[in-house]
């Protein structure tokens, strides 16, 4: 029976990123996903174009969420929208900013964002277990 230092529940963008961060820190990491494939929701986000983030700075993003946005301060301080754009571009996914401030892949394909995240996971030797209907 395998033993893991970290188990991440959910193979969406946050789960895949968290798994990579744990693996970079030397933790044996497993990602558990209830769907048959990871990142299913990424593929439908933004109508299949993957609205990744917004061109506003962290303060602007928090402000857009009004009072409920306060919880975002620490997350955005740890990983800013600009860092996310730089990460995607370093993985070969050029980004574009729409006139409304939305940032998405320049070619409009969410599949490229998912592929970039999966490459990062594979390079860090993160294991995964995707099972349709699995519940934790």
mmCIF file of C-alpha atoms in Angstrom:
data_model
loop_
_atom_site.group_PDB
_atom_site.id
_atom_site.type_symbol
_atom_site.label_atom_id
_atom_site.label_comp_id
_atom_site.label_asym_id
_atom_site.label_seq_id
_atom_site.Cartn_x
_atom_site.Cartn_y
_atom_site.Cartn_z
ATOM 1 C CA UNK A 1 0.000 0.000 0.000
ATOM 2 C CA UNK A 2 1.380 3.386 -1.015
ATOM 3 C CA UNK A 3 1.801 6.100 1.567
ATOM 4 C CA UNK A 4 1.499 9.783 0.768
ATOM 5 C CA UNK A 5 2.638 12.908 2.549
ATOM 6 C CA UNK A 6 -0.086 15.014 0.928
ATOM 7 C CA UNK A 7 -3.460 14.129 -0.588
ATOM 8 C CA UNK A 8 -5.147 16.860 -2.613
ATOM 9 C CA UNK A 9 -8.883 16.518 -3.156
ATOM 10 C CA UNK A 10 -9.892 17.767 -6.588
ATOM 11 C CA UNK A 11 -7.948 18.066 -9.845
ATOM 12 C CA UNK A 12 -9.154 21.511 -10.808
ATOM 13 C CA UNK A 13 -6.739 24.406 -11.266
ATOM 14 C CA UNK A 14 -6.352 25.017 -7.520
ATOM 15 C CA UNK A 15 -5.877 21.328 -6.724
ATOM 16 C CA UNK A 16 -3.317 20.791 -9.478
ATOM 17 C CA UNK A 17 -1.412 23.896 -8.419
ATOM 18 C CA UNK A 18 -1.484 22.854 -4.753
ATOM 19 C CA UNK A 19 -0.197 19.396 -5.687
ATOM 20 C CA UNK A 20 2.690 20.920 -7.640
ATOM 21 C CA UNK A 21 3.595 23.188 -4.729
ATOM 22 C CA UNK A 22 3.617 20.234 -2.321
ATOM 23 C CA UNK A 23 5.740 18.133 -4.686
ATOM 24 C CA UNK A 24 8.234 20.973 -5.159
ATOM 25 C CA UNK A 25 8.615 20.968 -1.375
ATOM 26 C CA UNK A 26 9.587 17.299 -1.495
ATOM 27 C CA UNK A 27 6.257 15.820 -0.433
ATOM 28 C CA UNK A 28 5.003 12.590 -1.996
ATOM 29 C CA UNK A 29 1.713 13.863 -3.381
ATOM 30 C CA UNK A 30 -1.516 12.259 -4.581
ATOM 31 C CA UNK A 31 -4.391 14.060 -6.322
ATOM 32 C CA UNK A 32 -7.856 12.534 -5.972
ATOM 33 C CA UNK A 33 -10.542 13.503 -8.490
ATOM 34 C CA UNK A 34 -14.162 12.339 -8.676
ATOM 35 C CA UNK A 35 -14.381 12.784 -12.444
ATOM 36 C CA UNK A 36 -12.780 10.380 -14.893
ATOM 37 C CA UNK A 37 -10.367 13.075 -16.057
ATOM 38 C CA UNK A 38 -8.665 15.980 -14.287
ATOM 39 C CA UNK A 39 -9.540 19.581 -15.055
ATOM 40 C CA UNK A 40 -12.987 18.981 -16.518
ATOM 41 C CA UNK A 41 -14.283 22.334 -15.263
ATOM 42 C CA UNK A 42 -11.310 24.187 -16.757
ATOM 43 C CA UNK A 43 -12.451 23.031 -20.183
ATOM 44 C CA UNK A 44 -15.892 24.609 -19.795
ATOM 45 C CA UNK A 45 -14.821 27.778 -17.978
ATOM 46 C CA UNK A 46 -15.364 30.978 -19.899
ATOM 47 C CA UNK A 47 -17.399 29.125 -22.508
ATOM 48 C CA UNK A 48 -14.417 26.915 -23.319
ATOM 49 C CA UNK A 49 -12.019 29.869 -23.564
ATOM 50 C CA UNK A 50 -10.863 29.726 -19.916
ATOM 51 C CA UNK A 51 -11.186 33.168 -18.374
ATOM 52 C CA UNK A 52 -8.044 32.680 -16.285
ATOM 53 C CA UNK A 53 -7.864 35.901 -14.285
ATOM 54 C CA UNK A 54 -8.423 39.640 -14.558
ATOM 55 C CA UNK A 55 -6.089 42.495 -15.418
ATOM 56 C CA UNK A 56 -6.886 44.331 -12.171
ATOM 57 C CA UNK A 57 -4.325 44.313 -9.392
ATOM 58 C CA UNK A 58 -5.057 42.349 -6.216
ATOM 59 C CA UNK A 59 -6.825 45.327 -4.633
ATOM 60 C CA UNK A 60 -9.075 45.694 -7.670
ATOM 61 C CA UNK A 61 -10.017 42.021 -7.597
ATOM 62 C CA UNK A 62 -10.837 42.140 -3.882
ATOM 63 C CA UNK A 63 -12.909 45.287 -4.432
ATOM 64 C CA UNK A 64 -14.917 43.599 -7.210
ATOM 65 C CA UNK A 65 -16.068 40.976 -4.698
ATOM 66 C CA UNK A 66 -17.118 43.691 -2.217
ATOM 67 C CA UNK A 67 -17.307 42.584 1.435
ATOM 68 C CA UNK A 68 -16.999 38.908 0.470
ATOM 69 C CA UNK A 69 -13.652 39.643 -1.189
ATOM 70 C CA UNK A 70 -11.769 40.071 2.066
ATOM 71 C CA UNK A 71 -10.882 36.391 2.140
ATOM 72 C CA UNK A 72 -8.916 36.857 -1.097
ATOM 73 C CA UNK A 73 -6.227 39.113 0.392
ATOM 74 C CA UNK A 74 -3.943 36.312 1.592
ATOM 75 C CA UNK A 75 -4.405 34.179 -1.532
ATOM 76 C CA UNK A 76 -3.647 37.064 -3.880
ATOM 77 C CA UNK A 77 -0.670 38.113 -1.774
ATOM 78 C CA UNK A 78 0.737 34.582 -2.099
ATOM 79 C CA UNK A 79 0.073 34.250 -5.843
ATOM 80 C CA UNK A 80 -0.927 37.315 -7.838
ATOM 81 C CA UNK A 81 -2.829 37.455 -11.128
ATOM 82 C CA UNK A 82 0.405 38.602 -12.796
ATOM 83 C CA UNK A 83 2.252 35.557 -11.444
ATOM 84 C CA UNK A 84 -0.472 33.329 -12.888
ATOM 85 C CA UNK A 85 -0.078 34.956 -16.298
ATOM 86 C CA UNK A 86 3.711 34.537 -16.098
ATOM 87 C CA UNK A 87 3.302 30.885 -15.110
ATOM 88 C CA UNK A 88 1.050 30.141 -18.087
ATOM 89 C CA UNK A 89 3.345 31.975 -20.490
ATOM 90 C CA UNK A 90 6.377 30.097 -19.123
ATOM 91 C CA UNK A 91 4.474 26.900 -19.944
ATOM 92 C CA UNK A 92 4.016 28.034 -23.547
ATOM 93 C CA UNK A 93 0.488 29.428 -23.246
ATOM 94 C CA UNK A 94 0.494 33.060 -24.430
ATOM 95 C CA UNK A 95 -2.208 35.127 -22.766
ATOM 96 C CA UNK A 96 -4.281 38.060 -23.993
ATOM 97 C CA UNK A 97 -6.216 40.792 -22.197
ATOM 98 C CA UNK A 98 -9.697 41.559 -23.505
ATOM 99 C CA UNK A 99 -11.066 45.129 -23.417
ATOM 100 C CA UNK A 100 -13.156 44.188 -20.348
ATOM 101 C CA UNK A 101 -9.984 43.141 -18.479
ATOM 102 C CA UNK A 102 -10.485 39.384 -18.695
ATOM 103 C CA UNK A 103 -7.268 37.459 -19.291
ATOM 104 C CA UNK A 104 -7.441 34.235 -21.287
ATOM 105 C CA UNK A 105 -5.282 32.142 -23.613
ATOM 106 C CA UNK A 106 -4.468 34.119 -26.763
ATOM 107 C CA UNK A 107 -5.803 31.297 -28.923
ATOM 108 C CA UNK A 108 -8.976 31.043 -26.807
ATOM 109 C CA UNK A 109 -8.466 27.357 -25.991
ATOM 110 C CA UNK A 110 -8.992 26.167 -22.431
ATOM 111 C CA UNK A 111 -7.382 22.866 -23.426
ATOM 112 C CA UNK A 112 -4.000 24.615 -23.553
ATOM 113 C CA UNK A 113 -4.365 25.793 -19.943
ATOM 114 C CA UNK A 114 -5.223 22.280 -18.788
ATOM 115 C CA UNK A 115 -2.324 20.806 -20.785
ATOM 116 C CA UNK A 116 0.075 23.294 -19.164
ATOM 117 C CA UNK A 117 -1.122 22.368 -15.672
ATOM 118 C CA UNK A 118 -0.867 18.658 -16.462
ATOM 119 C CA UNK A 119 2.706 19.095 -17.759
ATOM 120 C CA UNK A 120 3.645 20.755 -14.466
ATOM 121 C CA UNK A 121 2.059 17.893 -12.513
ATOM 122 C CA UNK A 122 3.837 15.261 -14.624
ATOM 123 C CA UNK A 123 7.242 16.943 -14.243
ATOM 124 C CA UNK A 124 6.831 16.855 -10.482
ATOM 125 C CA UNK A 125 5.809 13.188 -10.486
ATOM 126 C CA UNK A 126 2.501 13.818 -8.733
ATOM 127 C CA UNK A 127 0.302 10.709 -8.710
ATOM 128 C CA UNK A 128 -3.401 10.853 -9.401
ATOM 129 C CA UNK A 129 -6.487 8.756 -8.964
ATOM 130 C CA UNK A 130 -9.498 9.814 -11.015
ATOM 131 C CA UNK A 131 -12.663 7.820 -10.523
ATOM 132 C CA UNK A 132 -16.048 8.789 -11.782
ATOM 133 C CA UNK A 133 -18.380 9.093 -8.836
ATOM 134 C CA UNK A 134 -15.717 8.742 -6.138
ATOM 135 C CA UNK A 135 -16.552 10.574 -2.941
ATOM 136 C CA UNK A 136 -14.381 11.548 -0.034
#
